[in-house]
Every structure is written in C-alpha cells, then in structure tokens.
PDB file of C-alpha atoms in Angstrom:
ATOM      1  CA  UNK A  28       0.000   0.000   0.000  1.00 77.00           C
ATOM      2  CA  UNK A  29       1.514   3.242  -0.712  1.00 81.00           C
ATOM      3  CA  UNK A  30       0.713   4.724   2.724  1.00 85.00           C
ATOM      4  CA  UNK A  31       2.410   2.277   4.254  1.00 89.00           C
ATOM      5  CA  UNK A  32       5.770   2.522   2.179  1.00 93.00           C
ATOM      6  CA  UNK A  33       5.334   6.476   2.179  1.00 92.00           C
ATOM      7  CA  UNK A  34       5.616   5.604   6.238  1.00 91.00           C
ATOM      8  CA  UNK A  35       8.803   3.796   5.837  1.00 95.00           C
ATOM      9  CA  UNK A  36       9.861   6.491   3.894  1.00 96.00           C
ATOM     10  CA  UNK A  37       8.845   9.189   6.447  1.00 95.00           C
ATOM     11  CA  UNK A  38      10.181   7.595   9.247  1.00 95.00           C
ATOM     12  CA  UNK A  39      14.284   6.493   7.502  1.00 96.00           C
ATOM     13  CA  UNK A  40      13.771  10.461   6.850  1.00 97.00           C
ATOM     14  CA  UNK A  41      12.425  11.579  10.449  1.00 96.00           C
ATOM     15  CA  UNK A  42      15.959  11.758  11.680  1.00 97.00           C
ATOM     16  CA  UNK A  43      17.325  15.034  12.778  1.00 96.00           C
ATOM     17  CA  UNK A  44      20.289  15.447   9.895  1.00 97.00           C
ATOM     18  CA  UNK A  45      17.887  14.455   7.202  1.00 97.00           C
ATOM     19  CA  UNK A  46      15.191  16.759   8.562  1.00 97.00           C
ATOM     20  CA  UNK A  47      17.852  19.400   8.229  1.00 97.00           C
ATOM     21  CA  UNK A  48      19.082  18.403   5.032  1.00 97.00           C
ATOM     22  CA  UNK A  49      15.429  18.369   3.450  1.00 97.00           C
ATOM     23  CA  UNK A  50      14.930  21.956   5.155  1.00 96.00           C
ATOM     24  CA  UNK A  51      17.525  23.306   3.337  1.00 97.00           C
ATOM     25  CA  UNK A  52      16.638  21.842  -0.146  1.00 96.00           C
ATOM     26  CA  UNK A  53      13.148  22.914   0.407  1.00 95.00           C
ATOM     27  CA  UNK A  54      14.543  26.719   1.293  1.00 95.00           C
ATOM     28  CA  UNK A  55      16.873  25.952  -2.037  1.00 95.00           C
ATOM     29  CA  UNK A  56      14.188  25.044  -4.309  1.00 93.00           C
ATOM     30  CA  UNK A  57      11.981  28.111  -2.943  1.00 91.00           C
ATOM     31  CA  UNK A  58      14.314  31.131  -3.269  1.00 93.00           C
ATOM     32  CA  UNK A  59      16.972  30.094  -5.507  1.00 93.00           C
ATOM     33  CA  UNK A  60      15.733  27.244  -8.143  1.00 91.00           C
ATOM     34  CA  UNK A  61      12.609  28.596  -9.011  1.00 86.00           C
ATOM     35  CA  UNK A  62      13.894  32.267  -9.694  1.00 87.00           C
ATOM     36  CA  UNK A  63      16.463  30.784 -11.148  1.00 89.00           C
ATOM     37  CA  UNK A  64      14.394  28.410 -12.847  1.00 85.00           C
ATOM     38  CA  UNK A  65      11.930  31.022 -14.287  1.00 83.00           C
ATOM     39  CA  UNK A  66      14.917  33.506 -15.757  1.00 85.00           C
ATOM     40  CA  UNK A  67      16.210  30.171 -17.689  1.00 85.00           C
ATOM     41  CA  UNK A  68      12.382  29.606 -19.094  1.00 81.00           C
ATOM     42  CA  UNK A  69      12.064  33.473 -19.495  1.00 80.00           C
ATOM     43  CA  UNK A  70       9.232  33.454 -17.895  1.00 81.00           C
ATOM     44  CA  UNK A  71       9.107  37.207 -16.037  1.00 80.00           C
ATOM     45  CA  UNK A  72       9.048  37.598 -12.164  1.00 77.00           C
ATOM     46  CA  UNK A  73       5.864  39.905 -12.200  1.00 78.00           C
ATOM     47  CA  UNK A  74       4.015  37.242 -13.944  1.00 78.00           C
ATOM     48  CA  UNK A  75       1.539  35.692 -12.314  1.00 84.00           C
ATOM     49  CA  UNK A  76       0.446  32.643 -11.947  1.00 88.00           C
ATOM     50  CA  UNK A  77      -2.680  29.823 -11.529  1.00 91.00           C
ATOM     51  CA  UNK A  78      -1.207  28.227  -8.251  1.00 88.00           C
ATOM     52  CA  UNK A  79      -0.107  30.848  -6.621  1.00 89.00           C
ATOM     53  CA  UNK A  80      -3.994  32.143  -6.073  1.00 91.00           C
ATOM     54  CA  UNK A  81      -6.249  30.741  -3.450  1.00 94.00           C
ATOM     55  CA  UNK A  82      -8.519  29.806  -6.150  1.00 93.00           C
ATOM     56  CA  UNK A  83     -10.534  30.990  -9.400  1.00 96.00           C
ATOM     57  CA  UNK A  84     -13.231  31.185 -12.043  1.00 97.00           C
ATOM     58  CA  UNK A  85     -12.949  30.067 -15.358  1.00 97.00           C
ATOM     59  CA  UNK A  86     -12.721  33.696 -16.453  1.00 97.00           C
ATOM     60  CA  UNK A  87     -10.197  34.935 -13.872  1.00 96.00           C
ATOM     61  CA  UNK A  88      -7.987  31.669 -15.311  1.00 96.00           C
ATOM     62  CA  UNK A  89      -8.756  32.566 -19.439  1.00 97.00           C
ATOM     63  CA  UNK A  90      -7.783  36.344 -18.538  1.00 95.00           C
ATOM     64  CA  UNK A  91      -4.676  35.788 -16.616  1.00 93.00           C
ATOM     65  CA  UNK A  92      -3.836  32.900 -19.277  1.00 94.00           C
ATOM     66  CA  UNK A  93      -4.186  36.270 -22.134  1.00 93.00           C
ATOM     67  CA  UNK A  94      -1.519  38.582 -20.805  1.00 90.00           C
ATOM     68  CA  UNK A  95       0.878  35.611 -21.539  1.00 90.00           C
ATOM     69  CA  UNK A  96       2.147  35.392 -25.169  1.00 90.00           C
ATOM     70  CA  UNK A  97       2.140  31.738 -26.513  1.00 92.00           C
ATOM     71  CA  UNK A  98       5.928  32.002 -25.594  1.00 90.00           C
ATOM     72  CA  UNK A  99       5.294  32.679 -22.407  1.00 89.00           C
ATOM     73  CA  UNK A 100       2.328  29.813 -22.254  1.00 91.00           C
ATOM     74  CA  UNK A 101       4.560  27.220 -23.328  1.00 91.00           C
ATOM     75  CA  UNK A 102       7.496  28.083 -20.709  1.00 89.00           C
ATOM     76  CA  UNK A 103       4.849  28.258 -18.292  1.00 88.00           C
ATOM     77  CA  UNK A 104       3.972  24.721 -18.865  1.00 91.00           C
ATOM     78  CA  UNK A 105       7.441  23.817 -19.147  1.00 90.00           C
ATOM     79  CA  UNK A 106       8.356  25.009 -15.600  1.00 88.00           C
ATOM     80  CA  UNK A 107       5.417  23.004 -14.335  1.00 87.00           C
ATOM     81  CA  UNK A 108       6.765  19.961 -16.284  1.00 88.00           C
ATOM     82  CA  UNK A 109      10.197  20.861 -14.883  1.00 86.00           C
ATOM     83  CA  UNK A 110      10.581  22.351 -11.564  1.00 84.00           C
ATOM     84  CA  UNK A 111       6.986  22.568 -10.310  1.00 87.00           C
ATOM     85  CA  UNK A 112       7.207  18.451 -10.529  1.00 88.00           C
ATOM     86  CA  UNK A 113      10.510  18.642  -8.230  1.00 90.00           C
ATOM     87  CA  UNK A 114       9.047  20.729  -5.743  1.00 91.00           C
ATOM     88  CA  UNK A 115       5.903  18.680  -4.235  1.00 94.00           C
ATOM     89  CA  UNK A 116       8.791  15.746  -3.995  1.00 95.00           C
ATOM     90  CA  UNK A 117      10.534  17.965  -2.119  1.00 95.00           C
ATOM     91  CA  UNK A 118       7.938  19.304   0.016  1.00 95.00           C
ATOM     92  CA  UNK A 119       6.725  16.369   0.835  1.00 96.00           C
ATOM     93  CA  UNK A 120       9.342  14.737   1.573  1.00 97.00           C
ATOM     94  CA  UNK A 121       9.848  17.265   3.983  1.00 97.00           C
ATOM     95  CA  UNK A 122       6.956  17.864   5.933  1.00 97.00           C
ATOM     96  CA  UNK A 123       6.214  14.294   5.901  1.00 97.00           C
ATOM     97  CA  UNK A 124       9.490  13.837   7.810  1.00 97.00           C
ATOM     98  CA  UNK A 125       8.654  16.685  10.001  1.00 97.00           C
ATOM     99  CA  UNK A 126       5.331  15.476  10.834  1.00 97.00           C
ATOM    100  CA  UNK A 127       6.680  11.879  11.392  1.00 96.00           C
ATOM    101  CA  UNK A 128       9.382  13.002  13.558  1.00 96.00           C
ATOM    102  CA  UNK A 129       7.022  15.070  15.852  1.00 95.00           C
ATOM    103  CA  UNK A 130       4.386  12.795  16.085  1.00 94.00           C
ATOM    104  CA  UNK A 131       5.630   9.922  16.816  1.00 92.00           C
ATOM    105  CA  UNK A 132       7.361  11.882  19.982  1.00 90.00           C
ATOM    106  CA  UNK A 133       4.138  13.641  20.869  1.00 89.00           C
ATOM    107  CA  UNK A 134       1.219  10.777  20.374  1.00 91.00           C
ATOM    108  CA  UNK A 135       0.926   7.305  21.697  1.00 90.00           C
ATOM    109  CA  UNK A 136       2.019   4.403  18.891  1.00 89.00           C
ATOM    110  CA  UNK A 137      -1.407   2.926  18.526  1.00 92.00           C
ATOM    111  CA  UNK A 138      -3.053   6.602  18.224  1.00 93.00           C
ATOM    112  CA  UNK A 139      -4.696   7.509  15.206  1.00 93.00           C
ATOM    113  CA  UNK A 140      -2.826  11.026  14.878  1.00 93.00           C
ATOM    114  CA  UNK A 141       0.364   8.593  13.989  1.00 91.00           C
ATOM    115  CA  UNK A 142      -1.350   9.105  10.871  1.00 93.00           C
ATOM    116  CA  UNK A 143      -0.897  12.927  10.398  1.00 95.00           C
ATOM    117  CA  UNK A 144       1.935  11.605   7.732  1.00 94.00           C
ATOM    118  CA  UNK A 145      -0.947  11.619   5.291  1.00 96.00           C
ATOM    119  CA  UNK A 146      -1.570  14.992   5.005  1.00 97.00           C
ATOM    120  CA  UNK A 147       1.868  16.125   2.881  1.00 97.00           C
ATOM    121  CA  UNK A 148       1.002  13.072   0.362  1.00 97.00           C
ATOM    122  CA  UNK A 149      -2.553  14.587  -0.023  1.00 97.00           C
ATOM    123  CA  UNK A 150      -1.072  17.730  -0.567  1.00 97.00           C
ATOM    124  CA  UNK A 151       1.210  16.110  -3.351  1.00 97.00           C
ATOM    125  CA  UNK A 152      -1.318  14.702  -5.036  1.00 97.00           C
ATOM    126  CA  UNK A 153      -3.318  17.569  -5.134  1.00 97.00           C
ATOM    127  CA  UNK A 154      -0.440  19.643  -6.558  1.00 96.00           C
ATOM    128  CA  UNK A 155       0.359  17.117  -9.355  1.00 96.00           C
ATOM    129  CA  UNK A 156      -3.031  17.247 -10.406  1.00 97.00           C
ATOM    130  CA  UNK A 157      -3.479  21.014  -9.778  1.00 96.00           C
ATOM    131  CA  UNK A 158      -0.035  20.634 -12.680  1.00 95.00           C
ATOM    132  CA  UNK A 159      -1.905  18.694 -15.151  1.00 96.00           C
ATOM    133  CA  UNK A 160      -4.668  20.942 -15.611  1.00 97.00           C
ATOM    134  CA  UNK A 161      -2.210  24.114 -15.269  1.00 95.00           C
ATOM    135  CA  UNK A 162      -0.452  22.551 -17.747  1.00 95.00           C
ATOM    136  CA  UNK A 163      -3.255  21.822 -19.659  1.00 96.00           C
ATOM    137  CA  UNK A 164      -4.732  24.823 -19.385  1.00 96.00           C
ATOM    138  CA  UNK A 165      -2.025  27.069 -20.677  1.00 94.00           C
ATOM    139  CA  UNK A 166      -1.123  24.469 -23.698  1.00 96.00           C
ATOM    140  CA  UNK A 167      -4.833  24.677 -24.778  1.00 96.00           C
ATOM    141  CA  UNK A 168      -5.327  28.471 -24.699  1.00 96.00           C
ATOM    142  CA  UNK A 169      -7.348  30.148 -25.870  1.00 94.00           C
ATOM    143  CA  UNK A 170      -9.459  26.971 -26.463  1.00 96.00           C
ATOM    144  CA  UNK A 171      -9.242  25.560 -23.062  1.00 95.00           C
ATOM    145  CA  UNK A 172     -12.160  23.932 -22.062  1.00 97.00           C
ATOM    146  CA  UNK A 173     -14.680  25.548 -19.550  1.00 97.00           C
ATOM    147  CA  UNK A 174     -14.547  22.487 -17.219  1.00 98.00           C
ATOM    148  CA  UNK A 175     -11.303  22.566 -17.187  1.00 98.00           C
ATOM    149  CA  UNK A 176     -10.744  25.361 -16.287  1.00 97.00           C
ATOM    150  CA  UNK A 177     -12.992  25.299 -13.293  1.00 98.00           C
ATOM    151  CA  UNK A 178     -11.973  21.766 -12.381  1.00 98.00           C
ATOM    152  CA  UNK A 179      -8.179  24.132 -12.296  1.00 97.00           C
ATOM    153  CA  UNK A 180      -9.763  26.427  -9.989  1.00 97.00           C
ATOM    154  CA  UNK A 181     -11.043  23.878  -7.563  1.00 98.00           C
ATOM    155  CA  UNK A 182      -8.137  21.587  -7.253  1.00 98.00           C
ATOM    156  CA  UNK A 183      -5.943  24.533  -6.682  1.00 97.00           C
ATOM    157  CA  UNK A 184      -8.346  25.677  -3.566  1.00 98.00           C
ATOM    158  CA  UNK A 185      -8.261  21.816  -2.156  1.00 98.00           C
ATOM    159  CA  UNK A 186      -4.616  21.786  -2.711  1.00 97.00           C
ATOM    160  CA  UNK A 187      -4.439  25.473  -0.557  1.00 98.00           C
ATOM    161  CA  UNK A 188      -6.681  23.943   2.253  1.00 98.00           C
ATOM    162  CA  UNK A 189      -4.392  20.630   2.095  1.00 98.00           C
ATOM    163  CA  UNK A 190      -1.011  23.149   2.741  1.00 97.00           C
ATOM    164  CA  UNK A 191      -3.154  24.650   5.707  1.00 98.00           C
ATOM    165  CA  UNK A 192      -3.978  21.698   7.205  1.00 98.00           C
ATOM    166  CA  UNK A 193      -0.631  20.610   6.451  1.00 98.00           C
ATOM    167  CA  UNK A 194       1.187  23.072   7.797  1.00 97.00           C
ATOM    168  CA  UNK A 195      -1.024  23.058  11.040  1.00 97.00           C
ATOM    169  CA  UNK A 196      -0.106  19.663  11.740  1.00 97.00           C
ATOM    170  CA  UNK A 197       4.046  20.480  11.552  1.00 97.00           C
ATOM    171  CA  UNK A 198       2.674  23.352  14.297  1.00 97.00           C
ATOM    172  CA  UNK A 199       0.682  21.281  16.306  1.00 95.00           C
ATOM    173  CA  UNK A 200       2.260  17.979  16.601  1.00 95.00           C
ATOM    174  CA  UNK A 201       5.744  21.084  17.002  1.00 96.00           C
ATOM    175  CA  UNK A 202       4.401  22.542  20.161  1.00 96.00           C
ATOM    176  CA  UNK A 203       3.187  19.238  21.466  1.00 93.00           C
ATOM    177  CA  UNK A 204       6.562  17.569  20.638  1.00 92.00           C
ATOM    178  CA  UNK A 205       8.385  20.959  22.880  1.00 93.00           C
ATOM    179  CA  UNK A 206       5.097  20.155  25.601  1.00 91.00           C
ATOM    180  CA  UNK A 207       6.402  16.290  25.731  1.00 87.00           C
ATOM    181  CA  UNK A 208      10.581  17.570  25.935  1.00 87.00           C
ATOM    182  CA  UNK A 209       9.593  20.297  28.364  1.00 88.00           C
ATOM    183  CA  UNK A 210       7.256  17.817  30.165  1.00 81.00           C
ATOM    184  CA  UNK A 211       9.323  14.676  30.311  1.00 74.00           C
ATOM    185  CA  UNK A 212      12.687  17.131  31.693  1.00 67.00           C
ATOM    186  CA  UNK A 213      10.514  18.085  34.612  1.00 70.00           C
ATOM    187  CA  UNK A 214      10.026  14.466  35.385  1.00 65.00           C
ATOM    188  CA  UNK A 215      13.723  14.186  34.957  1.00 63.00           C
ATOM    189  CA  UNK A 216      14.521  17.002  37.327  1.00 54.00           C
TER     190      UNK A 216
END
C-alpha cells in the first residue's frame, strides 16, 4: 500500500540530519531554483500565476492565461513539467518527515494522529493534479475547455486547504513535541 511505504519512507527520513538536510533543499528550491528556474524559461518575475492564487473562475484563469504570449504559455507549462514536478517531492518529503518526527514523539504508537503523515502526500497529489490541468490549461489556450478550467480552480483551492492543514499539523504535533521535551525534563529534574 503506498501509505504504508510512504511511512517507511517518512520515518528512515524523520531523523534530525535528514530533517535538516530536506529543510535546506526545500529553502533551495523556494528562493533560488525557481527564480532561477523562471529567468532560464524566461518566464518574467511579475508574472503571475494559476497556483499561486487561493482559487478561481474560469474567467479569472482565461484572462490571466491572455496577458501571456504563446511564448510565455509554453514556458509556463514547461516550468510546471520541470521544476513545479521537483518541488511537491521535495515538500513532501519534507513535511512528511517533520510530521513523522514530531508525532511519533508527541502521540501514543497505537493513536490515530500517527497518521498525520498523510496529510503532505494529499497535498502532493493535489499539486500534481493542480499541474496537469495548469499545464493543460495554458497548452490549450485560448481553447481551453470551460470544465477545465474550473476543475483548475477547484483543485488549486483543495490543494491550498491541504497546505493549511498541512502546515497546522508540523505546528501542532511542534508545540506538542516541545510540551512532551519540556514535560518529560521536569520528570527528569
């Protein structure tokens, strides 16, 4: 099952060193490869971009997708082909380590929040997909479907409510992982 090898995954990475060694190709990928990343495609730094918004409408999506040039349209879809495929890999490898690492100090074995790992693959499947229809979006303008487009706009709000809850869990299970080191010294002392 892949939950179960994402697990055994999670937990070889749930190690302090490779928690810090993920953090830092995470911070790498976010404010050095992509910038870097986007210059290469020529893709400009003011331009925006799908899945970077919360969400939109079709129209929002077909008028953002018209101030690109068909250059620009196909380097957009390259970078999601490219660099926006290394990035949820990265991410959730990541948080998914993070989460792993916390919760298996802060929650009982047997408890069901052992499961929290769940959330960053979620998240990465919601990204890929949120890519594919990105992708196809921008390849298919200005004949992209209708549905597509709004099946775009949907996907990309599930995928922002997955980071949320995501990134709640590395808080949560964080401060209850300090609660259980502050909590188990006082026992000590």
């Amino acid at each position: 099952m892949v939950s179960q090898r994402a697990l055994k995954i999670f937990q070889f990475l749930a190690k302090p060193g490779w928690i810090v060694l993920l953090t830092a190709l995470f911070v790498f990928t976010i404010s050095i490869l992509f910038p870097a990343g986007k210059r290469w495609l020529g893709i400009p730094a003011e331009l925006e971009s799908l899945d970077t918004t919360l969400t939109y409408t079709p129209k929002q999506a077909f008028d953002l997708l018209e101030t690109y040039s068909p250059t620009q349209r196909q380097a957009y879809a390259l970078m999601h082909v490219t660099l926006d495929l290394l990035f949820p890999v990265v991410f959730t490898l990541t948080l998914g380590a993070v989460i792993t690492y916390f919760s298996r100090r802060a929650f009982p074995v047997d408890s069901r929040w052992q499961r929290l790992y769940l959330l960053p693959l979620f998240l990465f499947v919601m990204d890929l997909l949120e890519n594919t229809l990105v992708i196809s979006l921008a390849l298919t303008h200005p004949n992209s479907p209708y549905l597509l487009a709004l099946t775009a706009g949907v996907v990309t709000l599930v995928k922002w409510l997955a980071a949320g809850l995501t990134m709640t869990s590395v808080a949560v299970t964080g401060l209850l992982f300090i609660w259980y080191l502050m909590h188990r010294n006082n026992r000590k002392g």
